[in-house]
mmCIF file of C-alpha atoms and ligand atoms in Angstrom:
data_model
loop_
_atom_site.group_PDB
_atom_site.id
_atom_site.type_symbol
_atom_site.label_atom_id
_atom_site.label_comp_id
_atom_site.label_asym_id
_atom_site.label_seq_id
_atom_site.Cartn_x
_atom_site.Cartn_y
_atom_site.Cartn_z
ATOM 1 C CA UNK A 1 -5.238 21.781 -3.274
ATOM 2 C CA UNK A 2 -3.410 18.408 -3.819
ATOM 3 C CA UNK A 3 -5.227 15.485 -2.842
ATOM 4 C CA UNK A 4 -2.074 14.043 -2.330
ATOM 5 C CA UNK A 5 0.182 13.569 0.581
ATOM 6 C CA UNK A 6 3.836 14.242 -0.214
ATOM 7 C CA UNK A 7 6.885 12.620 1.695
ATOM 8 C CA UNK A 8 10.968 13.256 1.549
ATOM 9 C CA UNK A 9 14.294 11.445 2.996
ATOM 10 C CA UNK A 10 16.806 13.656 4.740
ATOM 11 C CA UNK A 11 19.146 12.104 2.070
ATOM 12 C CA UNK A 12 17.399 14.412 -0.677
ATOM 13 C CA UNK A 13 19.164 17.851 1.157
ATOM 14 C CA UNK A 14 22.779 16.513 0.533
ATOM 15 C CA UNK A 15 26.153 18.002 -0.218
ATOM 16 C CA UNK A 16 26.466 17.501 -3.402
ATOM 17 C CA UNK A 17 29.399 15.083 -3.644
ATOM 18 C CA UNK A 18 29.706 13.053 -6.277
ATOM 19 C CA UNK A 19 32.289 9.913 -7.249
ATOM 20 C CA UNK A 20 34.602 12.707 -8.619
ATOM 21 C CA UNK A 21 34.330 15.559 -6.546
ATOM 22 C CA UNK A 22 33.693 16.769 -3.114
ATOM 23 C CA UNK A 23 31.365 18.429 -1.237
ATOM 24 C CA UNK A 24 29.995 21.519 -2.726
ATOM 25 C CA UNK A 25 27.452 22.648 0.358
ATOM 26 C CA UNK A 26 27.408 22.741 4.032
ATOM 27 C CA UNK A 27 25.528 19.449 6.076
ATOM 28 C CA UNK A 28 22.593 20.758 7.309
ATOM 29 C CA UNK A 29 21.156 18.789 10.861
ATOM 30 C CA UNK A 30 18.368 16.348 10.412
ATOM 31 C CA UNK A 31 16.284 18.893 12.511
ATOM 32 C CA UNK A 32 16.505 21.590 10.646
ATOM 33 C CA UNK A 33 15.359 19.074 7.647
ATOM 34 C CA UNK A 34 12.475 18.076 9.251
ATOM 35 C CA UNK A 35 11.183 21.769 9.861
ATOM 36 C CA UNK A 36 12.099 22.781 6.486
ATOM 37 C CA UNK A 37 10.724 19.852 5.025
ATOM 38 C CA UNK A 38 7.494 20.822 7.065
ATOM 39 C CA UNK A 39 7.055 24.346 5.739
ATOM 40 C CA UNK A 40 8.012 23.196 2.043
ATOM 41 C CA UNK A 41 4.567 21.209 2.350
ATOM 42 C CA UNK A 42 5.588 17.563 3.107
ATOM 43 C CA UNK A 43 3.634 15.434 5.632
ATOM 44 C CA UNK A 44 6.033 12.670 6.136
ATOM 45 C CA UNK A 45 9.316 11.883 6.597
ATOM 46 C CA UNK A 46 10.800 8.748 4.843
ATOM 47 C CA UNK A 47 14.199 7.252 6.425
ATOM 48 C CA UNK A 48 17.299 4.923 6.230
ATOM 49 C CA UNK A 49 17.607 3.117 9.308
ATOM 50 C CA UNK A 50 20.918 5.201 10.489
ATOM 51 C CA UNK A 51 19.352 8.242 9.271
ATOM 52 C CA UNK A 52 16.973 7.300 12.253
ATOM 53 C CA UNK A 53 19.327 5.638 14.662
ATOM 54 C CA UNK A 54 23.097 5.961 13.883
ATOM 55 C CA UNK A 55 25.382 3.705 14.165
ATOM 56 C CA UNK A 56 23.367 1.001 14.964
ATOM 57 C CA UNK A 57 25.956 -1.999 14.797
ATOM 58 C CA UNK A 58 27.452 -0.462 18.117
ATOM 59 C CA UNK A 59 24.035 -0.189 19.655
ATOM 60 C CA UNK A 60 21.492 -2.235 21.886
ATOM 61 C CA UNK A 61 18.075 -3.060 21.184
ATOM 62 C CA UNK A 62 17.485 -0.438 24.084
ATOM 63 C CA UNK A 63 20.308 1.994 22.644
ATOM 64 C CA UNK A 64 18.147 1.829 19.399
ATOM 65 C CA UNK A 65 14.475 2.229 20.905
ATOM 66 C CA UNK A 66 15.414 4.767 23.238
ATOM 67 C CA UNK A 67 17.413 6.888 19.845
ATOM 68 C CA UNK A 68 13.960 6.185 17.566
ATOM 69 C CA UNK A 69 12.110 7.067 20.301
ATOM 70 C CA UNK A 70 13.935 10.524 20.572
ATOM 71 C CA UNK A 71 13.747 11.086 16.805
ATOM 72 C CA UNK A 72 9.612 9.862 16.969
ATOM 73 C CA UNK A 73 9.172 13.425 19.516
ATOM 74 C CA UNK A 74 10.806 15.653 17.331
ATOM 75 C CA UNK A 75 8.543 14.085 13.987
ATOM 76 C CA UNK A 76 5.831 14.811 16.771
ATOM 77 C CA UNK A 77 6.830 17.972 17.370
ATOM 78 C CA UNK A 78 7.077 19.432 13.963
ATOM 79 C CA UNK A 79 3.477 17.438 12.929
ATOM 80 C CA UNK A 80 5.035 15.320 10.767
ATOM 81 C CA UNK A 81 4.780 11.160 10.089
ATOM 82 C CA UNK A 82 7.182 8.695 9.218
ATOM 83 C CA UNK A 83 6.239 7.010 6.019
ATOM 84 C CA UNK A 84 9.060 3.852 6.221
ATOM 85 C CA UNK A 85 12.524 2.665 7.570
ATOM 86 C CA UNK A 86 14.891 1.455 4.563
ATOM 87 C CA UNK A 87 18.034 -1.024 5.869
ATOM 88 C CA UNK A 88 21.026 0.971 4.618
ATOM 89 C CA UNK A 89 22.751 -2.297 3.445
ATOM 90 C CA UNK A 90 24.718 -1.100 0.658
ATOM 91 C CA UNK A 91 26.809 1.125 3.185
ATOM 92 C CA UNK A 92 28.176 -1.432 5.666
ATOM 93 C CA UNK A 93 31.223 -3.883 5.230
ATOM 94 C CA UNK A 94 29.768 -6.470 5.589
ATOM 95 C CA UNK A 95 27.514 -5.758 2.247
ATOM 96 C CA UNK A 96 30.559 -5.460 0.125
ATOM 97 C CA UNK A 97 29.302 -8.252 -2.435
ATOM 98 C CA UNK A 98 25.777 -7.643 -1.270
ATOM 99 C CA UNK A 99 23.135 -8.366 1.403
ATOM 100 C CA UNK A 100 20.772 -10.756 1.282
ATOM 101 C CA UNK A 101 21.982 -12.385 -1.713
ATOM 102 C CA UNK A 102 25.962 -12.171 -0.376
ATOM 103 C CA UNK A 103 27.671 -15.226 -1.011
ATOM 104 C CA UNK A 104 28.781 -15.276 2.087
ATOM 105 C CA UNK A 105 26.180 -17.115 4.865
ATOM 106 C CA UNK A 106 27.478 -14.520 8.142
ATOM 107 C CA UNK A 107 26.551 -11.634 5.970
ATOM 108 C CA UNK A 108 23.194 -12.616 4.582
ATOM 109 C CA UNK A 109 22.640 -12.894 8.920
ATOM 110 C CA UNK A 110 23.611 -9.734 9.044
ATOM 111 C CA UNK A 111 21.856 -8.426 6.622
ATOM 112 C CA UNK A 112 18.452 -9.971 7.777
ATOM 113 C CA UNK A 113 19.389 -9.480 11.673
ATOM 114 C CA UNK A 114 19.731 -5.736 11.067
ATOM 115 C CA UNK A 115 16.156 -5.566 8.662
ATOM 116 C CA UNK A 116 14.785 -6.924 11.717
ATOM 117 C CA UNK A 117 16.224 -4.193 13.419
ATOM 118 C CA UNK A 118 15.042 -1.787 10.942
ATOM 119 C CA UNK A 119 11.389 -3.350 11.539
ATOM 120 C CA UNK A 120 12.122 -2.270 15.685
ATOM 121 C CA UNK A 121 12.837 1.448 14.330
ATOM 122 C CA UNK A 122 10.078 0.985 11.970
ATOM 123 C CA UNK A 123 7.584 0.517 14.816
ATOM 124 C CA UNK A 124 9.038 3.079 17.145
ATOM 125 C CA UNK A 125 8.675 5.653 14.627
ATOM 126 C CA UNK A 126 4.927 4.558 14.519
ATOM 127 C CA UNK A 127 4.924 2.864 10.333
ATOM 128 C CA UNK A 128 4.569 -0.554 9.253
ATOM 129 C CA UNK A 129 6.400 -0.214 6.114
ATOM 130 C CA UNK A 130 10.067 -0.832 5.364
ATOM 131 C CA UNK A 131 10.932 -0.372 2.158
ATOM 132 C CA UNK A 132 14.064 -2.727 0.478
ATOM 133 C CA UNK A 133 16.241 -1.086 -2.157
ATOM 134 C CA UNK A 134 18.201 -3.891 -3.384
ATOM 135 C CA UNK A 135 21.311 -1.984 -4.272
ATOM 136 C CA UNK A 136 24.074 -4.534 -4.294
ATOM 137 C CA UNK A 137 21.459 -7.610 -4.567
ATOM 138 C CA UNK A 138 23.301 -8.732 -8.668
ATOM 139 C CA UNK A 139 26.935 -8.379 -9.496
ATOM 140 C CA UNK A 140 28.931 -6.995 -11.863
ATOM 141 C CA UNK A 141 30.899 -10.399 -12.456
ATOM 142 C CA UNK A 142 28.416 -12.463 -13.206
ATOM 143 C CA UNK A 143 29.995 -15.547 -13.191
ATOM 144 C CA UNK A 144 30.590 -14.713 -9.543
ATOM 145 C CA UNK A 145 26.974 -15.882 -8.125
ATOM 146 C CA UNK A 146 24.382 -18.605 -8.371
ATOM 147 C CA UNK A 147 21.841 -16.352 -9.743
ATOM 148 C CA UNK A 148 19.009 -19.181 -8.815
ATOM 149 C CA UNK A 149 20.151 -19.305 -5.260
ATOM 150 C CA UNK A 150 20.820 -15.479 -4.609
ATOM 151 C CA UNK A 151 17.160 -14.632 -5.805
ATOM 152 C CA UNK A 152 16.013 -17.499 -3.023
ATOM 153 C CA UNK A 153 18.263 -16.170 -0.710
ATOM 154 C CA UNK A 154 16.260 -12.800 -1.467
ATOM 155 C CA UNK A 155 12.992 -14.553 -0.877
ATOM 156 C CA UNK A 156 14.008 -15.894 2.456
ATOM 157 C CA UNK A 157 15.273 -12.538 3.482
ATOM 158 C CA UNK A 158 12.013 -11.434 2.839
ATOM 159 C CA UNK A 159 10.500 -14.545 4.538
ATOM 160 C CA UNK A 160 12.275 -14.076 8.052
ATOM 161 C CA UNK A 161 10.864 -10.091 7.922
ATOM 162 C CA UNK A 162 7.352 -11.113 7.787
ATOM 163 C CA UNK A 163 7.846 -13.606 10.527
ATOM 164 C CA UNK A 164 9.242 -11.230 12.615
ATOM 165 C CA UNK A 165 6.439 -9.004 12.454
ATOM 166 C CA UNK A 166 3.012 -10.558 11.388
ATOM 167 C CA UNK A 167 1.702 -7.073 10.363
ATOM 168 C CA UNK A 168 4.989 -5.339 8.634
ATOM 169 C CA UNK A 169 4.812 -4.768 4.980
ATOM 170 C CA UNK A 170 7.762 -4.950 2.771
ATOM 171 C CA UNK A 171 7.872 -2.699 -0.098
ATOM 172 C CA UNK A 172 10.212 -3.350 -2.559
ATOM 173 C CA UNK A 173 11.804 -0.837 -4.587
ATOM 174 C CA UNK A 174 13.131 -2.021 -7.833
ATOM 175 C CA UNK A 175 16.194 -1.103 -9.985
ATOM 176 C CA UNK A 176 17.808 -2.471 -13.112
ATOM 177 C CA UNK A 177 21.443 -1.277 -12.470
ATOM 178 C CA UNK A 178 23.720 1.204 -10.308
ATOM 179 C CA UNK A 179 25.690 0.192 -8.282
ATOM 180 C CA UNK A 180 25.816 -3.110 -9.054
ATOM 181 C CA UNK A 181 26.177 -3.999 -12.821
ATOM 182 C CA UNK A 182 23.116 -6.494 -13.030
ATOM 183 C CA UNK A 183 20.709 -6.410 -10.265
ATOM 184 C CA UNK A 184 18.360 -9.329 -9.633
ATOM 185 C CA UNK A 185 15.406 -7.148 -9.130
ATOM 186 C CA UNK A 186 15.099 -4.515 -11.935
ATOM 187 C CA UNK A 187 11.341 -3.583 -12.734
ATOM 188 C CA UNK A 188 8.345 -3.799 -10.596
ATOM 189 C CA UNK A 189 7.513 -6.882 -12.515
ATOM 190 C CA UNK A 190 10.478 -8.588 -10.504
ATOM 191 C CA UNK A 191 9.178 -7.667 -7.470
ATOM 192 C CA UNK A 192 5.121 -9.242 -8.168
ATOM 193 C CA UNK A 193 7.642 -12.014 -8.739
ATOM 194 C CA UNK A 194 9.016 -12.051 -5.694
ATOM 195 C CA UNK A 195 5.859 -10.976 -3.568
ATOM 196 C CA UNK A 196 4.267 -14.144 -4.919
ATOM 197 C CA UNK A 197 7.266 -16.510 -3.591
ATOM 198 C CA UNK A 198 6.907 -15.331 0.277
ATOM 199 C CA UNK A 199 4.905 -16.793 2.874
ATOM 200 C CA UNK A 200 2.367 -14.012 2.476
ATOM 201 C CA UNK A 201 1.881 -11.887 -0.516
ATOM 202 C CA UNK A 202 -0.535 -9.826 0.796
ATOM 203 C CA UNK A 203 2.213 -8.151 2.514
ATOM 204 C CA UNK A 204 5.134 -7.677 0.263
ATOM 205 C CA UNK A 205 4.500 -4.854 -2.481
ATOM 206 C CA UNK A 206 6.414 -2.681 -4.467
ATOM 207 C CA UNK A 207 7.589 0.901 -3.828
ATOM 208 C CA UNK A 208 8.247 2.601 -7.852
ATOM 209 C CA UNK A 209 11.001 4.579 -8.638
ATOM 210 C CA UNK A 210 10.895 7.003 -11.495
ATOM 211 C CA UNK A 211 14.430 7.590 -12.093
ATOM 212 C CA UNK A 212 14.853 3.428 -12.224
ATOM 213 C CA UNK A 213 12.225 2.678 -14.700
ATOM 214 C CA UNK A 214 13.833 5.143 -16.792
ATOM 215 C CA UNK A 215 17.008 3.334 -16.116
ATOM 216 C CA UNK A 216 15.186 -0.569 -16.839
ATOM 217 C CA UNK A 217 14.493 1.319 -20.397
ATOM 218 C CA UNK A 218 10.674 0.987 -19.350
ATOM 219 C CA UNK A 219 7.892 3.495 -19.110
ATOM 220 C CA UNK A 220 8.010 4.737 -15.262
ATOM 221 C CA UNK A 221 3.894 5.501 -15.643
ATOM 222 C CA UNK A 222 3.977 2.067 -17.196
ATOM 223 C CA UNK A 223 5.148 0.682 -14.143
ATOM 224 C CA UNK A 224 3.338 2.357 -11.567
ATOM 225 C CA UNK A 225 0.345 1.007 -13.264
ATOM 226 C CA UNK A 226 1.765 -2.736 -13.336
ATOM 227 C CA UNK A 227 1.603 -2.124 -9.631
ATOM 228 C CA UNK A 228 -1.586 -0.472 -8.788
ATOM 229 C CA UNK A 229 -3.160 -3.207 -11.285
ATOM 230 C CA UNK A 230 -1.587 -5.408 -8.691
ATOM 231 C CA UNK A 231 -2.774 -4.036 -6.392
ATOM 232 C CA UNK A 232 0.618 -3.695 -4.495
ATOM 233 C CA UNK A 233 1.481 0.006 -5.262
ATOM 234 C CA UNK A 234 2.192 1.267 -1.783
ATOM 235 C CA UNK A 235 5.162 3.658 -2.172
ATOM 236 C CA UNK A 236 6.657 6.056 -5.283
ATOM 237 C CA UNK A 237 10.028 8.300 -5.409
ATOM 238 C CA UNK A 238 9.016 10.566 -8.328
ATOM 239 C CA UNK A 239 12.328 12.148 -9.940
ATOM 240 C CA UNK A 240 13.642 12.551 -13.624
ATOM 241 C CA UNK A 241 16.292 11.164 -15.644
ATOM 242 C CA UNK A 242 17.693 12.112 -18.372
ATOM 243 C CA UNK A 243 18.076 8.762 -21.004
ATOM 244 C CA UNK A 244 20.072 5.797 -19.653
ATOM 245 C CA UNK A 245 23.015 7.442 -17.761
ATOM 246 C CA UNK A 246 23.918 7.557 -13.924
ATOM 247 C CA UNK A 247 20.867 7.516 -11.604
ATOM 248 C CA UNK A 248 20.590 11.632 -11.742
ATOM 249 C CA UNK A 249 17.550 12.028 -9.283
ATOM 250 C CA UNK A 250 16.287 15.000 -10.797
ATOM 251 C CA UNK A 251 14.023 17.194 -10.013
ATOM 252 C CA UNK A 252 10.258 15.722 -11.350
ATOM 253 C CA UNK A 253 9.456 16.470 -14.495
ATOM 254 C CA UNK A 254 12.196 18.516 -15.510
ATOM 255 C CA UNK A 255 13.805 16.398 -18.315
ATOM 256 C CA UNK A 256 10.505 14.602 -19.558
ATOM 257 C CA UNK A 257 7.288 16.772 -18.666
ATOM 258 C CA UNK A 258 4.757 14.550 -20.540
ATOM 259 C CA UNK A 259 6.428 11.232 -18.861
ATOM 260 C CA UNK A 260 5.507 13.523 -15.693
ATOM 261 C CA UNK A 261 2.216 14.018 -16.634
ATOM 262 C CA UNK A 262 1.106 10.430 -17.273
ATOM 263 C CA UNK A 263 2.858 9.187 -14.058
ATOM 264 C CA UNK A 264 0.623 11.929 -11.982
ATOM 265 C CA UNK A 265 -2.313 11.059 -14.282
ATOM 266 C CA UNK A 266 -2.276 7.176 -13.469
ATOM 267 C CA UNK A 267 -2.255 7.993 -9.690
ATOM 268 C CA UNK A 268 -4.819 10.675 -9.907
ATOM 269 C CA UNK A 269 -7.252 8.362 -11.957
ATOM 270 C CA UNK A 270 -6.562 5.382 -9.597
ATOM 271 C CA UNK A 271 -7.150 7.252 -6.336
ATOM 272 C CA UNK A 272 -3.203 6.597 -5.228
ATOM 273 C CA UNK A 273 -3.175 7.592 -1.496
ATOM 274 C CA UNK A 274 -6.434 6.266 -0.213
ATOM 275 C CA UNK A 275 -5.120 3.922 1.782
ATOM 276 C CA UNK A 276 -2.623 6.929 3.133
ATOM 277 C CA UNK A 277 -0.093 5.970 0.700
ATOM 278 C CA UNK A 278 2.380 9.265 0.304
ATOM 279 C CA UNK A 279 3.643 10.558 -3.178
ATOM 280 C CA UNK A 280 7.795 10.541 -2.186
ATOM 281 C CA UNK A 281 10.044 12.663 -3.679
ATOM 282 C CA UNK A 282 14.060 11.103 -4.305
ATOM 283 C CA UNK A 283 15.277 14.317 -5.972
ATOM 284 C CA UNK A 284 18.645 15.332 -5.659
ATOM 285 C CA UNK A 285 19.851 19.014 -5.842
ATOM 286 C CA UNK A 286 22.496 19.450 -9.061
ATOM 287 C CA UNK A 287 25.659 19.754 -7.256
ATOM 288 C CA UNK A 288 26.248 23.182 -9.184
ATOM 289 C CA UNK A 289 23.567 24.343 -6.252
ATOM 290 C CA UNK A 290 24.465 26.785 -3.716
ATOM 291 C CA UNK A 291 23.438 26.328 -0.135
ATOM 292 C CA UNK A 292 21.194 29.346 -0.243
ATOM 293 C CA UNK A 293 19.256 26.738 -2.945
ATOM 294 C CA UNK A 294 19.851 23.878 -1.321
ATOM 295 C CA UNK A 295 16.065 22.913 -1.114
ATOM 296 C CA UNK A 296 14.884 24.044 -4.242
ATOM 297 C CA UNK A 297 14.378 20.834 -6.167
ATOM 298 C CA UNK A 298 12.151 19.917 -3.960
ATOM 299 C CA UNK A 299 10.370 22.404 -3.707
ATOM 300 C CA UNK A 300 10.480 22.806 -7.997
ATOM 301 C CA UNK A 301 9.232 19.307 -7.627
ATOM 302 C CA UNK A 302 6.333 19.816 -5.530
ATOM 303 C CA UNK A 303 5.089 22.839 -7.528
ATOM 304 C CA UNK A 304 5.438 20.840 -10.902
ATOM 305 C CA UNK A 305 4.201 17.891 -9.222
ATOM 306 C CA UNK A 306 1.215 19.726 -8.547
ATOM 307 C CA UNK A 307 0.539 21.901 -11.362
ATOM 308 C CA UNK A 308 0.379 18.137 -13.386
ATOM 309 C CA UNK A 309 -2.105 17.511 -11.299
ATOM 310 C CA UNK A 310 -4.078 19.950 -12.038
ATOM 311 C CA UNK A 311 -3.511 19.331 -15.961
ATOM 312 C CA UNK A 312 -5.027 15.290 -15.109
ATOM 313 C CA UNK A 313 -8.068 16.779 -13.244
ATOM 314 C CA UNK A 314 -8.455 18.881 -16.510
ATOM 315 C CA UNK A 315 -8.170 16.000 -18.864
ATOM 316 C CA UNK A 316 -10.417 15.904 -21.378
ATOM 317 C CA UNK A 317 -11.848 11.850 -21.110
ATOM 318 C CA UNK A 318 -14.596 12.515 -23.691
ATOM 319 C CA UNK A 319 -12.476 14.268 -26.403
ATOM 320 C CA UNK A 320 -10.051 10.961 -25.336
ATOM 321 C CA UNK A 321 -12.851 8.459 -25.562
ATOM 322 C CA UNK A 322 -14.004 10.178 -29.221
ATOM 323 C CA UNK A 323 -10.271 10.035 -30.623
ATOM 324 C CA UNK A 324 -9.869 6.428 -29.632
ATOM 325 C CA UNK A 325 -13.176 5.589 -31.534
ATOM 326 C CA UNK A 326 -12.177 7.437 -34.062
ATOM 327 C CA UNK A 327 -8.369 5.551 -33.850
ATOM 328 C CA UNK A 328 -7.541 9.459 -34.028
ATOM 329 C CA UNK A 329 -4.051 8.853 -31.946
ATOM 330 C CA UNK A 330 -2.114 11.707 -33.791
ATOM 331 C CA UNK A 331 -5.629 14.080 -32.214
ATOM 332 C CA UNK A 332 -5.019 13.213 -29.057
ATOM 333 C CA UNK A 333 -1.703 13.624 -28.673
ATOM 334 C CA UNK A 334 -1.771 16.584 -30.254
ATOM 335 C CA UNK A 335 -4.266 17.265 -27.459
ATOM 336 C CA UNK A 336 -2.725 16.347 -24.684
ATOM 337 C CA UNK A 337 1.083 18.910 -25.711
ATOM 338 C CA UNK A 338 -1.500 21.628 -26.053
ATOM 339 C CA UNK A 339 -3.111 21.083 -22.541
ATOM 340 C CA UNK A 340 0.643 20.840 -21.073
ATOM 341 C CA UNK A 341 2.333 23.538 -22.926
ATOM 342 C CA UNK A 342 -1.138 26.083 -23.162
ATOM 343 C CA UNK A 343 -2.986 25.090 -20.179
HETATM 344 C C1 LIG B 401 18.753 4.758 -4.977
HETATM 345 C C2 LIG B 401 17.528 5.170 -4.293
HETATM 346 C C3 LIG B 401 17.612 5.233 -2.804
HETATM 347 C C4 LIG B 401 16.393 4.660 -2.138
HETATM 348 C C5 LIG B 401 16.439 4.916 -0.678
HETATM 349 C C6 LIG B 401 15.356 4.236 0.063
HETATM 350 C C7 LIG B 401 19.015 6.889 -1.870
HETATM 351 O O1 LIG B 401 18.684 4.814 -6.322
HETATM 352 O O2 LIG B 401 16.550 5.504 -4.917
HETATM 353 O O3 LIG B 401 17.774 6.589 -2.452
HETATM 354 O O4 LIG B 401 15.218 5.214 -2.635
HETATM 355 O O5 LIG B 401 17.655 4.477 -0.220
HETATM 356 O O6 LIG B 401 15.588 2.914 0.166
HETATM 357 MG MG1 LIG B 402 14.525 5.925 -4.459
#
């Protein structure tokens, strides 16, 4: 039995296009997600705004409570919670040369008018997170921003959320690259950074990405225990990636098992969850997958996500306390292969 909670974005049953190639499985309807996602063993749903409410430029502040409203009954129905709202930014034309940190004054108001908006879903769906991937917040020409300004632009963005809503909290979910060349918020570091610069800390925290640690060159368990040091670990997307390539979402644990184990380990041993914090999965399926497979990363991930945790609750702390007085390193990693590879 897991002690934790696990939660999944309709985004991680997809197609499986990719920039060169088409679709290679049929859409399946959010619904049908949900209830799937359900029976897998997830507890919460995590969502981009228009995954929630589409097409929200066209809509009114009714038009949008009235759609999360609908979409909050059938989470109801199927016993399942949201866990946070994410502004899909990097979609819309007005993003083109990024959000908040856009050049261009009309479309960092856009970009914080519809986060606001995202906040409105947020609460209809019944969470108080919203979580800020900063996709195009960098550029790939770099001569083409004020670097300085952009990343104050950022912490104004972040500003006019938490006066919006005195009790939202902003979780920021860091990346180093992809698709912008540089970004301006690559490690979970960045984001302390930025935390620290807003009217109220207390509230802005970091959500860590597995796949995007990888990416920064960093140690993803590394990083997740930067932020529960911080106290400001309130979200993860556990996937794998294999060495500094495209962001490949894979399935967790697949391409670096004992990188899996020590990112389950540091959330066992810190309690991760008890403040109803979910374990998030951003897995894609390999586009090679066929639609009768079409959830089976996630459910791959869950298992192995599980059976880790089970290895950290059989760690061995005194062998690992007698090894470190001992400065016996090659002993206890020896150790730890065997407990992964013979149980
Ligand atoms: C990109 C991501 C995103 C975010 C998601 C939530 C599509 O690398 O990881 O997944 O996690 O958009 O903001
Ligand atoms: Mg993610």
């Amino acid at each position: 039995m897991s002690k934790f909670r696990y939660s999944v974005g309709p985004w991680n049953v997809a197609e499986g296009a990719d920039v060169y190639g088409p679709a290679t499985r049929a859409t399946i309807a959010f619904a049908k997600k949900v209830e799937t996602f359900k029976r897998l063993g997830f507890d919460a749903v995590q969502f981009h705004d228009d995954d929630a409410v589409p097409e929200i430029n066209g809509k009114s502040a009714a038009q949008i409570s009235a759609k999360a409203k609908e979409v909050k009954k059938l989470l109801d129905n199927h016993g399942m919670a949201a866990e946070f709202v994410a502004p899909r930014l990097w979609m819309d034309e007005h993003c083109i040369d990024g959000a908040y940190t856009s050049n261009s004054a009309a479309d960092r108001k856009y970009a914080i008018d519809r986060s606001l908006k995202s906040i409105d879903i947020a609460r209809e769906l019944g969470c108080d997170k919203i979580v800020l991937w900063l996709a195009r917040e960098g550029t790939s020409c770099a001569e083409s921003k004020d670097p300085v300004v952009a990343i104050k632009h950022l912490v104004e963005a972040v500003n006019a959320m938490l006066s919006y809503d005195k009790t939202i909290k902003i979780l920021i979910e860091p990346k180093p690259n992809e698709p912008v060349d540089r970004s301006y918020c690559g490690t979970i570091g960045h984001v302390m950074g930025v935390s620290a610069a807003t009217v109220d800390p207390t509230r802005v925290g970091g959500l860590l990405e597995s796949a995007h640690a990888i990416l920064a060159g960093l140690d993803p368990a590394n990083e997740i225990a930067f932020g529960l040091a911080m106290g400001k670990l309130w979200g993860v997307h556990l996937n794998d990636q294999n060495g500094l390539k495209f962001d490949q979402d894979r399935s967790f644990g697949v391409e670096n098992l004992r990188q899996g184990f020590n990112q389950i380990k540091v959330l066992v041993e810190n309690d991760y969850g008890k403040n109803g914090e979910y374990v998030g999965l951003d897995v894609k399926a390999m586009r090679t997958t066929k639609d009768s497979a079409g959830y089976e990363h996630l459910s791959n991930s869950l298992t192995i996500a599980k059976l880790l945790e089970e290895k950290a609750l059989k760690f061995d702390y005194g062998f690992q306390k007698k090894c470190v007085a001992e400065r016996n390193y090659e002993a206890l990693e020896m150790y730890v292969v065997n407990l992964l590879l013979r149980g």
